[in-house]
């Protein structure tokens, strides 16, 4: 292992010194991307098995194999449609299109190396900008690596592939490039390139939620703060709760069943969380639950976007009375650190 101090996207190519073979007992050895020099045109043949979601050995996939993927037209029916926001999904689709159109010279390389070289080549133009824009460029490059990792890990959502036996379109298998050393190292180096130029939001300190709740005049926002902090959850997930999914006992035992929201919808199964509230927070949440008797949704209908945006802003306002730099992830990060102690 060696320390890498990257200054430009070209430094990410140091990751190619890593072993490219997948880890684990099922990882077949391979060159991981040596391939030819790309002088001959690459003809993409589907590398996928006729059985859905089955890949050949990961080390055998080449960059050009992505050309066999076909964008799905029924995305709205997939649970990820609600779990990922529109901007993320659009970024994933654009990234996939760029990877499918990678330079011919990269298409015969192993998939991980081909993706790394494509993203580094894509980044070159950013480095011709003025020095004032370099911090933006660094975080953009890191974001591109995250988008590539994300879209390949969710190919079954975005793409189909034609079966070589039946000719029918089937969900494409998800590809976990993190099983390949060069991709893991590329992610680390792109992150190191970005660090120091991108602001990291401070976590909420353990004593601050009580101050936020005390200073907040709205009962709804008080309840939102309590639910988000108590279970180290996402504020957006709490907003999508039904009233029946929150159970509070007289002793302060709280049980929440998350059916909607990013985590539950990506996992495909509900997440059930148990915790205990202080007497003060129990009484506040009890009052709010009583005010919502007969209402289906705890805060607002999950599709009432304008109302949810108002609720989100009110939560942020309550947090920023304590610290102007806080955002929703500050609450989640602070709660997670507090619960881990």
CSV table of N, CA and C in Angstrom, one decimal, residues 169-296:
chain,number,residue,atom,x,y,z
A,169,UNK,N,-36.2,-9.3,-24.3
A,169,UNK,CA,-35.5,-8.4,-23.4
A,169,UNK,C,-35.7,-8.7,-22.0
A,170,UNK,N,-34.6,-8.8,-21.2
A,170,UNK,CA,-34.7,-9.2,-19.8
A,170,UNK,C,-33.9,-8.1,-19.0
A,171,UNK,N,-34.3,-7.9,-17.7
A,171,UNK,CA,-33.5,-7.0,-16.9
A,171,UNK,C,-32.0,-7.3,-16.9
A,172,UNK,N,-31.2,-6.3,-17.1
A,172,UNK,CA,-29.8,-6.5,-17.1
A,172,UNK,C,-29.3,-6.8,-15.7
A,173,UNK,N,-28.3,-7.6,-15.6
A,173,UNK,CA,-27.7,-7.9,-14.3
A,173,UNK,C,-27.0,-6.7,-13.7
A,174,UNK,N,-27.1,-6.5,-12.4
A,174,UNK,CA,-26.3,-5.4,-11.7
A,174,UNK,C,-24.8,-5.8,-11.7
A,175,UNK,N,-24.0,-4.8,-11.9
A,175,UNK,CA,-22.5,-5.1,-11.9
A,175,UNK,C,-21.9,-4.3,-10.7
A,176,UNK,N,-21.3,-5.1,-9.8
A,176,UNK,CA,-20.6,-4.5,-8.7
A,176,UNK,C,-19.1,-4.4,-9.0
A,177,UNK,N,-18.7,-3.3,-9.5
A,177,UNK,CA,-17.3,-3.1,-9.9
A,177,UNK,C,-16.4,-3.1,-8.7
A,178,UNK,N,-17.0,-2.9,-7.5
A,178,UNK,CA,-16.1,-2.7,-6.3
A,178,UNK,C,-15.4,-4.1,-5.9
A,179,UNK,N,-15.8,-5.1,-6.6
A,179,UNK,CA,-15.1,-6.4,-6.4
A,179,UNK,C,-13.7,-6.4,-7.1
A,180,UNK,N,-13.5,-5.4,-7.9
A,180,UNK,CA,-12.2,-5.3,-8.7
A,180,UNK,C,-11.3,-4.2,-8.0
A,181,UNK,N,-10.1,-4.6,-7.7
A,181,UNK,CA,-9.2,-3.7,-7.0
A,181,UNK,C,-9.0,-2.4,-7.6
A,182,UNK,N,-8.8,-2.3,-9.0
A,182,UNK,CA,-8.5,-1.0,-9.6
A,182,UNK,C,-9.7,-0.1,-9.5
A,183,UNK,N,-10.9,-0.6,-9.5
A,183,UNK,CA,-12.0,0.3,-9.3
A,183,UNK,C,-12.1,0.9,-7.9
A,184,UNK,N,-11.9,0.0,-6.9
A,184,UNK,CA,-11.9,0.5,-5.5
A,184,UNK,C,-10.9,1.5,-5.3
A,185,UNK,N,-9.7,1.3,-5.9
A,185,UNK,CA,-8.6,2.3,-5.7
A,185,UNK,C,-8.9,3.6,-6.5
A,186,UNK,N,-9.5,3.5,-7.6
A,186,UNK,CA,-9.9,4.7,-8.4
A,186,UNK,C,-10.9,5.5,-7.6
A,187,UNK,N,-11.9,4.9,-6.9
A,187,UNK,CA,-12.8,5.6,-6.1
A,187,UNK,C,-12.1,6.3,-5.0
A,188,UNK,N,-11.2,5.6,-4.3
A,188,UNK,CA,-10.4,6.2,-3.2
A,188,UNK,C,-9.6,7.5,-3.7
A,189,UNK,N,-9.0,7.3,-4.9
A,189,UNK,CA,-8.1,8.4,-5.4
A,189,UNK,C,-9.0,9.6,-5.8
A,190,UNK,N,-10.1,9.3,-6.4
A,190,UNK,CA,-11.0,10.4,-6.8
A,190,UNK,C,-11.5,11.1,-5.6
A,191,UNK,N,-11.8,10.4,-4.5
A,191,UNK,CA,-12.2,11.0,-3.3
A,191,UNK,C,-11.1,11.8,-2.7
A,192,UNK,N,-9.9,11.3,-2.7
A,192,UNK,CA,-8.8,12.1,-2.2
A,192,UNK,C,-8.5,13.4,-3.0
A,193,UNK,N,-8.8,13.3,-4.3
A,193,UNK,CA,-8.6,14.5,-5.1
A,193,UNK,C,-9.6,15.6,-4.7
A,194,UNK,N,-10.8,15.1,-4.3
A,194,UNK,CA,-11.9,16.0,-3.9
A,194,UNK,C,-11.7,16.6,-2.5
A,195,UNK,N,-11.2,15.8,-1.6
A,195,UNK,CA,-11.1,16.2,-0.2
A,195,UNK,C,-10.3,17.5,0.0
A,196,UNK,N,-10.8,18.3,0.8
A,196,UNK,CA,-10.1,19.6,1.0
A,196,UNK,C,-10.7,20.7,0.2
A,197,UNK,N,-11.5,20.3,-0.9
A,197,UNK,CA,-12.1,21.3,-1.7
A,197,UNK,C,-13.6,21.3,-1.6
A,198,UNK,N,-14.1,20.3,-1.0
A,198,UNK,CA,-15.6,20.2,-0.9
A,198,UNK,C,-15.9,20.2,0.6
A,199,UNK,N,-16.9,21.0,0.9
A,199,UNK,CA,-17.3,21.2,2.3
A,199,UNK,C,-18.0,19.9,2.8
A,200,UNK,N,-17.6,19.5,4.0
A,200,UNK,CA,-18.2,18.4,4.7
A,200,UNK,C,-19.1,18.9,5.8
A,201,UNK,N,-20.4,18.6,5.8
A,201,UNK,CA,-21.3,19.2,6.7
A,201,UNK,C,-21.0,18.6,8.1
A,202,UNK,N,-21.0,19.5,9.1
A,202,UNK,CA,-20.7,19.1,10.5
A,202,UNK,C,-21.9,18.3,11.0
A,203,UNK,N,-21.7,17.2,11.8
A,203,UNK,CA,-22.8,16.5,12.4
A,203,UNK,C,-23.4,17.3,13.6
A,204,UNK,N,-24.7,17.1,13.7
A,204,UNK,CA,-25.4,17.7,14.9
A,204,UNK,C,-24.9,17.1,16.2
A,205,UNK,N,-24.6,17.9,17.2
A,205,UNK,CA,-24.1,17.5,18.4
A,205,UNK,C,-25.2,16.9,19.3
A,206,UNK,N,-24.9,16.0,20.2
A,206,UNK,CA,-25.9,15.2,20.9
A,206,UNK,C,-26.8,16.1,21.7
A,207,UNK,N,-26.4,17.2,22.2
A,207,UNK,CA,-27.2,18.1,23.1
A,207,UNK,C,-28.1,19.0,22.3
A,208,UNK,N,-27.8,19.2,21.0
A,208,UNK,CA,-28.5,20.2,20.2
A,208,UNK,C,-30.0,19.8,19.8
A,209,UNK,N,-30.3,18.6,19.5
A,209,UNK,CA,-31.7,18.3,19.1
A,209,UNK,C,-32.7,18.8,20.2
A,210,UNK,N,-32.4,18.7,21.5
A,210,UNK,CA,-33.3,19.1,22.5
A,210,UNK,C,-33.5,20.6,22.4
A,211,UNK,N,-32.4,21.4,22.1
A,211,UNK,CA,-32.5,22.8,21.9
A,211,UNK,C,-33.4,23.1,20.7
A,212,UNK,N,-33.2,22.4,19.6
A,212,UNK,CA,-34.0,22.6,18.4
A,212,UNK,C,-35.5,22.4,18.7
A,213,UNK,N,-35.8,21.3,19.4
A,213,UNK,CA,-37.2,21.0,19.7
A,213,UNK,C,-37.8,22.1,20.6
A,214,UNK,N,-37.0,22.5,21.6
A,214,UNK,CA,-37.5,23.6,22.6
A,214,UNK,C,-37.7,24.9,21.9
A,215,UNK,N,-36.9,25.3,20.9
A,215,UNK,CA,-37.0,26.6,20.3
A,215,UNK,C,-38.1,26.6,19.1
A,216,UNK,N,-38.5,25.4,18.7
A,216,UNK,CA,-39.4,25.3,17.5
A,216,UNK,C,-40.8,25.5,18.0
A,217,UNK,N,-41.5,26.5,17.3
A,217,UNK,CA,-42.9,26.8,17.7
A,217,UNK,C,-44.0,25.8,17.1
A,218,UNK,N,-43.6,25.1,16.0
A,218,UNK,CA,-44.6,24.3,15.4
A,218,UNK,C,-44.6,22.9,15.9
A,219,UNK,N,-45.7,22.3,16.3
A,219,UNK,CA,-45.8,21.0,16.8
A,219,UNK,C,-45.4,20.0,15.7
A,220,UNK,N,-45.8,20.2,14.5
A,220,UNK,CA,-45.4,19.2,13.4
A,220,UNK,C,-43.9,19.1,13.3
A,221,UNK,N,-43.2,20.3,13.3
A,221,UNK,CA,-41.8,20.3,13.1
A,221,UNK,C,-41.1,19.7,14.3
A,222,UNK,N,-41.6,19.9,15.5
A,222,UNK,CA,-41.1,19.3,16.7
A,222,UNK,C,-41.1,17.7,16.5
A,223,UNK,N,-42.3,17.2,16.1
A,223,UNK,CA,-42.4,15.8,15.9
A,223,UNK,C,-41.4,15.3,14.8
A,224,UNK,N,-41.3,16.1,13.8
A,224,UNK,CA,-40.4,15.7,12.7
A,224,UNK,C,-38.9,15.6,13.2
A,225,UNK,N,-38.5,16.6,14.0
A,225,UNK,CA,-37.2,16.6,14.6
A,225,UNK,C,-37.0,15.4,15.5
A,226,UNK,N,-37.9,15.1,16.3
A,226,UNK,CA,-37.8,13.9,17.2
A,226,UNK,C,-37.7,12.6,16.5
A,227,UNK,N,-38.6,12.4,15.5
A,227,UNK,CA,-38.5,11.2,14.7
A,227,UNK,C,-37.2,11.0,14.0
A,228,UNK,N,-36.7,12.1,13.4
A,228,UNK,CA,-35.5,12.0,12.6
A,228,UNK,C,-34.3,11.7,13.5
A,229,UNK,N,-34.2,12.4,14.6
A,229,UNK,CA,-33.0,12.2,15.5
A,229,UNK,C,-33.1,10.8,16.2
A,230,UNK,N,-34.3,10.5,16.7
A,230,UNK,CA,-34.4,9.3,17.5
A,230,UNK,C,-34.0,8.0,16.8
A,231,UNK,N,-34.2,7.9,15.5
A,231,UNK,CA,-33.9,6.7,14.8
A,231,UNK,C,-32.7,6.9,13.8
A,232,UNK,N,-32.0,8.0,13.9
A,232,UNK,CA,-30.9,8.3,12.9
A,232,UNK,C,-31.4,8.1,11.5
A,233,UNK,N,-32.6,8.7,11.2
A,233,UNK,CA,-33.2,8.5,9.9
A,233,UNK,C,-33.0,9.6,9.0
A,234,UNK,N,-33.6,9.5,7.8
A,234,UNK,CA,-33.6,10.6,6.8
A,234,UNK,C,-34.9,11.4,7.1
A,235,UNK,N,-34.8,12.7,7.0
A,235,UNK,CA,-35.9,13.5,7.2
A,235,UNK,C,-37.0,13.3,6.1
A,236,UNK,N,-36.5,13.0,4.9
A,236,UNK,CA,-37.4,12.7,3.8
A,236,UNK,C,-38.2,11.4,4.0
A,237,UNK,N,-37.6,10.4,4.6
A,237,UNK,CA,-38.3,9.2,4.9
A,237,UNK,C,-39.3,9.3,6.0
A,238,UNK,N,-39.0,10.1,7.0
A,238,UNK,CA,-40.0,10.4,8.0
A,238,UNK,C,-41.2,11.1,7.5
A,239,UNK,N,-41.0,12.0,6.5
A,239,UNK,CA,-42.1,12.7,5.9
A,239,UNK,C,-43.1,11.8,5.2
A,240,UNK,N,-42.7,10.6,4.8
A,240,UNK,CA,-43.5,9.7,4.0
A,240,UNK,C,-44.2,8.7,4.9
A,241,UNK,N,-44.1,8.8,6.2
A,241,UNK,CA,-44.7,7.8,7.1
A,241,UNK,C,-46.3,8.0,7.1
A,242,UNK,N,-46.9,6.8,7.2
A,242,UNK,CA,-48.3,6.8,7.5
A,242,UNK,C,-48.5,6.9,9.0
A,243,UNK,N,-49.6,7.4,9.5
A,243,UNK,CA,-49.9,7.5,10.9
A,243,UNK,C,-49.8,6.1,11.6
A,244,UNK,N,-50.3,5.1,10.9
A,244,UNK,CA,-50.4,3.8,11.5
A,244,UNK,C,-49.0,3.1,11.6
A,245,UNK,N,-48.0,3.7,10.9
A,245,UNK,CA,-46.6,3.1,10.9
A,245,UNK,C,-45.8,3.6,12.1
A,246,UNK,N,-46.4,4.5,13.0
A,246,UNK,CA,-45.7,5.0,14.1
A,246,UNK,C,-46.4,4.5,15.4
A,247,UNK,N,-45.8,3.8,16.2
A,247,UNK,CA,-46.4,3.2,17.5
A,247,UNK,C,-45.7,3.8,18.7
A,248,UNK,N,-46.4,4.4,19.6
A,248,UNK,CA,-45.8,5.0,20.8
A,248,UNK,C,-46.5,4.5,22.0
A,249,UNK,N,-45.8,3.9,23.0
A,249,UNK,CA,-46.4,3.4,24.2
A,249,UNK,C,-46.4,4.5,25.3
A,250,UNK,N,-47.1,4.2,26.4
A,250,UNK,CA,-47.1,5.2,27.5
A,250,UNK,C,-45.7,5.3,28.2
A,251,UNK,N,-44.9,4.3,28.0
A,251,UNK,CA,-43.6,4.3,28.6
A,251,UNK,C,-42.5,5.0,27.7
A,252,UNK,N,-42.9,5.4,26.5
A,252,UNK,CA,-42.0,6.1,25.6
A,252,UNK,C,-41.3,5.1,24.6
A,253,UNK,N,-41.7,3.9,24.6
A,253,UNK,CA,-41.2,2.9,23.6
A,253,UNK,C,-41.8,3.3,22.2
A,254,UNK,N,-40.9,3.5,21.2
A,254,UNK,CA,-41.3,4.0,19.9
A,254,UNK,C,-40.9,2.9,18.9
A,255,UNK,N,-41.9,2.6,18.0
A,255,UNK,CA,-41.6,1.6,16.9
A,255,UNK,C,-42.1,2.3,15.6
A,256,UNK,N,-41.2,2.4,14.6
A,256,UNK,CA,-41.5,3.0,13.4
A,256,UNK,C,-41.2,1.9,12.3
A,257,UNK,N,-42.2,1.8,11.3
A,257,UNK,CA,-42.0,0.9,10.2
A,257,UNK,C,-41.9,1.8,8.9
A,258,UNK,N,-40.7,1.8,8.4
A,258,UNK,CA,-40.4,2.6,7.2
A,258,UNK,C,-40.7,1.7,5.9
A,259,UNK,N,-41.7,2.0,5.2
A,259,UNK,CA,-42.1,1.3,4.0
A,259,UNK,C,-41.7,2.1,2.7
A,260,UNK,N,-41.7,3.4,2.9
A,260,UNK,CA,-41.3,4.3,1.8
A,260,UNK,C,-40.0,5.0,2.2
A,261,UNK,N,-39.4,5.7,1.2
A,261,UNK,CA,-38.1,6.4,1.5
A,261,UNK,C,-37.0,5.6,0.8
A,262,UNK,N,-35.8,6.2,0.8
A,262,UNK,CA,-34.7,5.7,0.0
A,262,UNK,C,-34.3,4.3,0.5
A,263,UNK,N,-34.0,4.2,1.8
A,263,UNK,CA,-33.5,2.9,2.3
A,263,UNK,C,-34.4,1.7,2.0
A,264,UNK,N,-35.7,1.9,2.5
A,264,UNK,CA,-36.7,0.8,2.4
A,264,UNK,C,-36.9,0.5,0.9
A,265,UNK,N,-37.0,1.4,0.0
A,265,UNK,CA,-37.3,1.1,-1.4
A,265,UNK,C,-36.2,0.5,-2.1
A,266,UNK,N,-34.9,0.9,-1.8
A,266,UNK,CA,-33.8,0.3,-2.4
A,266,UNK,C,-33.6,-1.2,-1.9
A,267,UNK,N,-33.9,-1.4,-0.7
A,267,UNK,CA,-33.8,-2.8,-0.1
A,267,UNK,C,-34.9,-3.6,-0.5
A,268,UNK,N,-36.1,-3.0,-0.8
A,268,UNK,CA,-37.3,-3.8,-1.2
A,268,UNK,C,-38.0,-4.4,-0.1
A,269,UNK,N,-37.6,-4.1,1.1
A,269,UNK,CA,-38.3,-4.6,2.3
A,269,UNK,C,-38.5,-3.5,3.3
A,270,UNK,N,-39.6,-3.5,4.1
A,270,UNK,CA,-39.7,-2.5,5.2
A,270,UNK,C,-38.6,-2.5,6.2
A,271,UNK,N,-38.3,-1.4,6.8
A,271,UNK,CA,-37.3,-1.3,7.8
A,271,UNK,C,-38.0,-0.9,9.1
A,272,UNK,N,-37.9,-1.8,10.2
A,272,UNK,CA,-38.6,-1.5,11.4
A,272,UNK,C,-37.5,-1.1,12.5
A,273,UNK,N,-37.8,0.0,13.1
A,273,UNK,CA,-36.8,0.6,14.1
A,273,UNK,C,-37.5,0.7,15.4
A,274,UNK,N,-36.8,0.3,16.5
A,274,UNK,CA,-37.3,0.5,17.9
A,274,UNK,C,-36.4,1.4,18.6
A,275,UNK,N,-36.9,2.3,19.5
A,275,UNK,CA,-36.1,3.1,20.3
A,275,UNK,C,-36.9,3.6,21.5
A,276,UNK,N,-36.3,4.3,22.4
A,276,UNK,CA,-37.0,4.8,23.6
A,276,UNK,C,-36.8,6.3,23.6
A,277,UNK,N,-37.9,7.0,24.0
A,277,UNK,CA,-37.9,8.5,24.1
A,277,UNK,C,-37.9,8.9,25.5
A,278,UNK,N,-37.4,10.1,25.7
A,278,UNK,CA,-37.5,10.7,27.1
A,278,UNK,C,-38.9,11.1,27.3
A,279,UNK,N,-39.3,11.3,28.6
A,279,UNK,CA,-40.7,11.7,28.9
A,279,UNK,C,-41.1,12.9,28.2
A,280,UNK,N,-40.2,13.9,28.1
A,280,UNK,CA,-40.6,15.2,27.4
A,280,UNK,C,-40.9,14.9,25.9
A,281,UNK,N,-40.0,14.2,25.2
A,281,UNK,CA,-40.2,13.9,23.8
A,281,UNK,C,-41.4,13.0,23.6
A,282,UNK,N,-41.6,12.1,24.5
A,282,UNK,CA,-42.8,11.2,24.4
A,282,UNK,C,-44.1,12.0,24.4
A,283,UNK,N,-44.1,13.0,25.3
A,283,UNK,CA,-45.4,13.8,25.5
A,283,UNK,C,-45.6,14.6,24.2
A,284,UNK,N,-44.5,15.2,23.6
A,284,UNK,CA,-44.6,16.0,22.4
A,284,UNK,C,-45.1,15.1,21.2
A,285,UNK,N,-44.5,14.0,21.1
A,285,UNK,CA,-44.9,13.1,20.0
A,285,UNK,C,-46.3,12.5,20.2
A,286,UNK,N,-46.7,12.2,21.4
A,286,UNK,CA,-48.0,11.8,21.7
A,286,UNK,C,-49.1,12.8,21.4
A,287,UNK,N,-48.8,14.1,21.7
A,287,UNK,CA,-49.7,15.2,21.3
A,287,UNK,C,-49.9,15.3,19.8
A,288,UNK,N,-48.7,15.1,19.1
A,288,UNK,CA,-48.8,15.2,17.6
A,288,UNK,C,-49.6,14.1,17.0
A,289,UNK,N,-49.3,12.9,17.5
A,289,UNK,CA,-50.0,11.7,17.0
A,289,UNK,C,-51.5,11.8,17.3
A,290,UNK,N,-51.9,12.4,18.5
A,290,UNK,CA,-53.3,12.6,18.8
A,290,UNK,C,-53.9,13.5,17.8
A,291,UNK,N,-53.2,14.6,17.4
A,291,UNK,CA,-53.7,15.6,16.5
A,291,UNK,C,-53.9,15.0,15.1
A,292,UNK,N,-53.3,13.8,14.8
A,292,UNK,CA,-53.4,13.2,13.5
A,292,UNK,C,-54.3,12.0,13.5
A,293,UNK,N,-55.1,11.8,14.5
A,293,UNK,CA,-56.0,10.7,14.6
A,293,UNK,C,-57.0,10.8,13.4
A,294,UNK,N,-57.2,9.7,12.7
A,294,UNK,CA,-58.1,9.7,11.6
A,294,UNK,C,-57.4,10.1,10.3
A,295,UNK,N,-56.2,10.7,10.3
A,295,UNK,CA,-55.5,11.0,9.1
A,295,UNK,C,-54.6,9.8,8.7
A,296,UNK,N,-54.6,9.6,7.4
A,296,UNK,CA,-53.9,8.5,6.8
A,296,UNK,C,-52.4,8.7,6.9
